[in-house]
Amino acid sequence: MSVVISDEILQASGLTLDEFRQEIALHLFQIGRLSLGYASQLAEMKPSVFRQLLKQRNIPLYSYDVDDFELDLKNLRELGRL
């Protein structure tokens, strides 16, 4: 499947086509809709280069929220380690 971005929209964004692709990839990765592999593919970058872009933008590579923490605590209690 292909997505067509009109020249008008691209021009209005003030971005090059590569930058536009990268911005979409960064956003979809950040909200958890694309994995690192797919996001780097969309951005047409090697995963290592895409990781550097994430670092420059202060976007974490991994998401660890309260639910993850609570699950870790539960598992540690069940294992007798807490």
PDB file of C-alpha atoms in Angstrom:
ATOM      1  CA  MET A   1       0.000   0.000   0.000  1.00  0.00           C
ATOM      2  CA  SER A   2       1.194   3.480  -0.781  1.00  0.00           C
ATOM      3  CA  VAL A   3       0.286   6.743   0.856  1.00  0.00           C
ATOM      4  CA  VAL A   4       0.336   9.865  -1.269  1.00  0.00           C
ATOM      5  CA  ILE A   5       1.283  13.121   0.398  1.00  0.00           C
ATOM      6  CA  SER A   6       0.416  16.064  -1.778  1.00  0.00           C
ATOM      7  CA  ASP A   7       3.074  18.622  -2.572  1.00  0.00           C
ATOM      8  CA  GLU A   8       0.790  21.232  -0.988  1.00  0.00           C
ATOM      9  CA  ILE A   9       0.733  19.431   2.371  1.00  0.00           C
ATOM     10  CA  LEU A  10       4.453  18.739   2.245  1.00  0.00           C
ATOM     11  CA  GLN A  11       5.167  22.388   1.451  1.00  0.00           C
ATOM     12  CA  ALA A  12       2.808  23.584   4.201  1.00  0.00           C
ATOM     13  CA  SER A  13       4.676  21.415   6.714  1.00  0.00           C
ATOM     14  CA  GLY A  14       7.970  23.101   5.883  1.00  0.00           C
ATOM     15  CA  LEU A  15       9.637  19.685   5.883  1.00  0.00           C
ATOM     16  CA  THR A  16      11.440  17.696   3.246  1.00  0.00           C
ATOM     17  CA  LEU A  17       9.931  14.350   2.285  1.00  0.00           C
ATOM     18  CA  ASP A  18      12.552  12.540   4.395  1.00  0.00           C
ATOM     19  CA  GLU A  19      11.850  14.772   7.411  1.00  0.00           C
ATOM     20  CA  PHE A  20       8.089  14.260   6.991  1.00  0.00           C
ATOM     21  CA  ARG A  21       8.566  10.477   6.943  1.00  0.00           C
ATOM     22  CA  GLN A  22      10.781  10.663  10.023  1.00  0.00           C
ATOM     23  CA  GLU A  23       8.260  12.782  11.942  1.00  0.00           C
ATOM     24  CA  ILE A  24       5.469  10.310  11.216  1.00  0.00           C
ATOM     25  CA  ALA A  25       7.698   7.393  12.209  1.00  0.00           C
ATOM     26  CA  LEU A  26       8.765   9.117  15.448  1.00  0.00           C
ATOM     27  CA  HIS A  27       5.177   9.879  16.391  1.00  0.00           C
ATOM     28  CA  LEU A  28       3.895   6.367  15.688  1.00  0.00           C
ATOM     29  CA  PHE A  29       6.797   4.861  17.650  1.00  0.00           C
ATOM     30  CA  GLN A  30       6.264   7.243  20.559  1.00  0.00           C
ATOM     31  CA  ILE A  31       2.568   6.387  20.913  1.00  0.00           C
ATOM     32  CA  GLY A  32       3.325   2.679  20.652  1.00  0.00           C
ATOM     33  CA  ARG A  33       1.736   2.048  17.274  1.00  0.00           C
ATOM     34  CA  LEU A  34       4.975   0.952  15.552  1.00  0.00           C
ATOM     35  CA  SER A  35       7.902  -1.087  16.787  1.00  0.00           C
ATOM     36  CA  LEU A  36      11.427   0.230  16.461  1.00  0.00           C
ATOM     37  CA  GLY A  37      11.962  -1.942  13.393  1.00  0.00           C
ATOM     38  CA  TYR A  38       8.863  -0.776  11.552  1.00  0.00           C
ATOM     39  CA  ALA A  39       9.355   2.863  12.549  1.00  0.00           C
ATOM     40  CA  SER A  40      12.933   2.825  11.278  1.00  0.00           C
ATOM     41  CA  GLN A  41      11.697   1.223   8.039  1.00  0.00           C
ATOM     42  CA  LEU A  42       9.081   3.949   7.623  1.00  0.00           C
ATOM     43  CA  ALA A  43      11.729   6.598   8.278  1.00  0.00           C
ATOM     44  CA  GLU A  44      13.993   4.811   5.774  1.00  0.00           C
ATOM     45  CA  MET A  45      16.767   4.686   8.364  1.00  0.00           C
ATOM     46  CA  LYS A  46      18.848   1.896   9.849  1.00  0.00           C
ATOM     47  CA  PRO A  47      17.516   0.998  13.333  1.00  0.00           C
ATOM     48  CA  SER A  48      20.743   2.239  14.940  1.00  0.00           C
ATOM     49  CA  VAL A  49      20.382   5.631  13.240  1.00  0.00           C
ATOM     50  CA  PHE A  50      16.688   5.808  14.188  1.00  0.00           C
ATOM     51  CA  ARG A  51      17.680   5.091  17.830  1.00  0.00           C
ATOM     52  CA  GLN A  52      20.035   8.067  17.674  1.00  0.00           C
ATOM     53  CA  LEU A  53      17.179  10.228  16.386  1.00  0.00           C
ATOM     54  CA  LEU A  54      15.026   9.051  19.308  1.00  0.00           C
ATOM     55  CA  LYS A  55      17.843   9.984  21.677  1.00  0.00           C
ATOM     56  CA  GLN A  56      18.194  13.446  20.122  1.00  0.00           C
ATOM     57  CA  ARG A  57      14.450  14.000  20.582  1.00  0.00           C
ATOM     58  CA  ASN A  58      14.455  12.641  24.157  1.00  0.00           C
ATOM     59  CA  ILE A  59      12.001   9.900  23.176  1.00  0.00           C
ATOM     60  CA  PRO A  60      12.532   6.825  25.354  1.00  0.00           C
ATOM     61  CA  LEU A  61      13.362   3.568  23.630  1.00  0.00           C
ATOM     62  CA  TYR A  62      11.274   1.625  26.128  1.00  0.00           C
ATOM     63  CA  SER A  63       8.061   2.495  27.894  1.00  0.00           C
ATOM     64  CA  TYR A  64       7.788   1.418  31.540  1.00  0.00           C
ATOM     65  CA  ASP A  65       4.652   2.643  33.266  1.00  0.00           C
ATOM     66  CA  VAL A  66       2.949   2.158  36.643  1.00  0.00           C
ATOM     67  CA  ASP A  67       1.127  -0.969  35.444  1.00  0.00           C
ATOM     68  CA  ASP A  68       4.452  -2.552  34.447  1.00  0.00           C
ATOM     69  CA  PHE A  69       5.927  -1.640  37.836  1.00  0.00           C
ATOM     70  CA  GLU A  70       2.958  -3.098  39.719  1.00  0.00           C
ATOM     71  CA  LEU A  71       3.195  -6.324  37.707  1.00  0.00           C
ATOM     72  CA  ASP A  72       6.912  -6.555  38.518  1.00  0.00           C
ATOM     73  CA  LEU A  73       6.154  -6.075  42.231  1.00  0.00           C
ATOM     74  CA  LYS A  74       3.443  -8.761  42.116  1.00  0.00           C
ATOM     75  CA  ASN A  75       5.789 -11.206  40.380  1.00  0.00           C
ATOM     76  CA  LEU A  76       8.608 -10.512  42.832  1.00  0.00           C
ATOM     77  CA  ARG A  77       6.244 -11.103  45.784  1.00  0.00           C
ATOM     78  CA  GLU A  78       5.075 -14.384  44.239  1.00  0.00           C
ATOM     79  CA  LEU A  79       8.702 -15.457  43.826  1.00  0.00           C
ATOM     80  CA  GLY A  80       9.393 -14.574  47.446  1.00  0.00           C
ATOM     81  CA  ARG A  81      11.950 -11.947  46.563  1.00  0.00           C
ATOM     82  CA  LEU A  82      10.102  -9.124  48.327  1.00  0.00           C
TER      83      LEU A  82
END
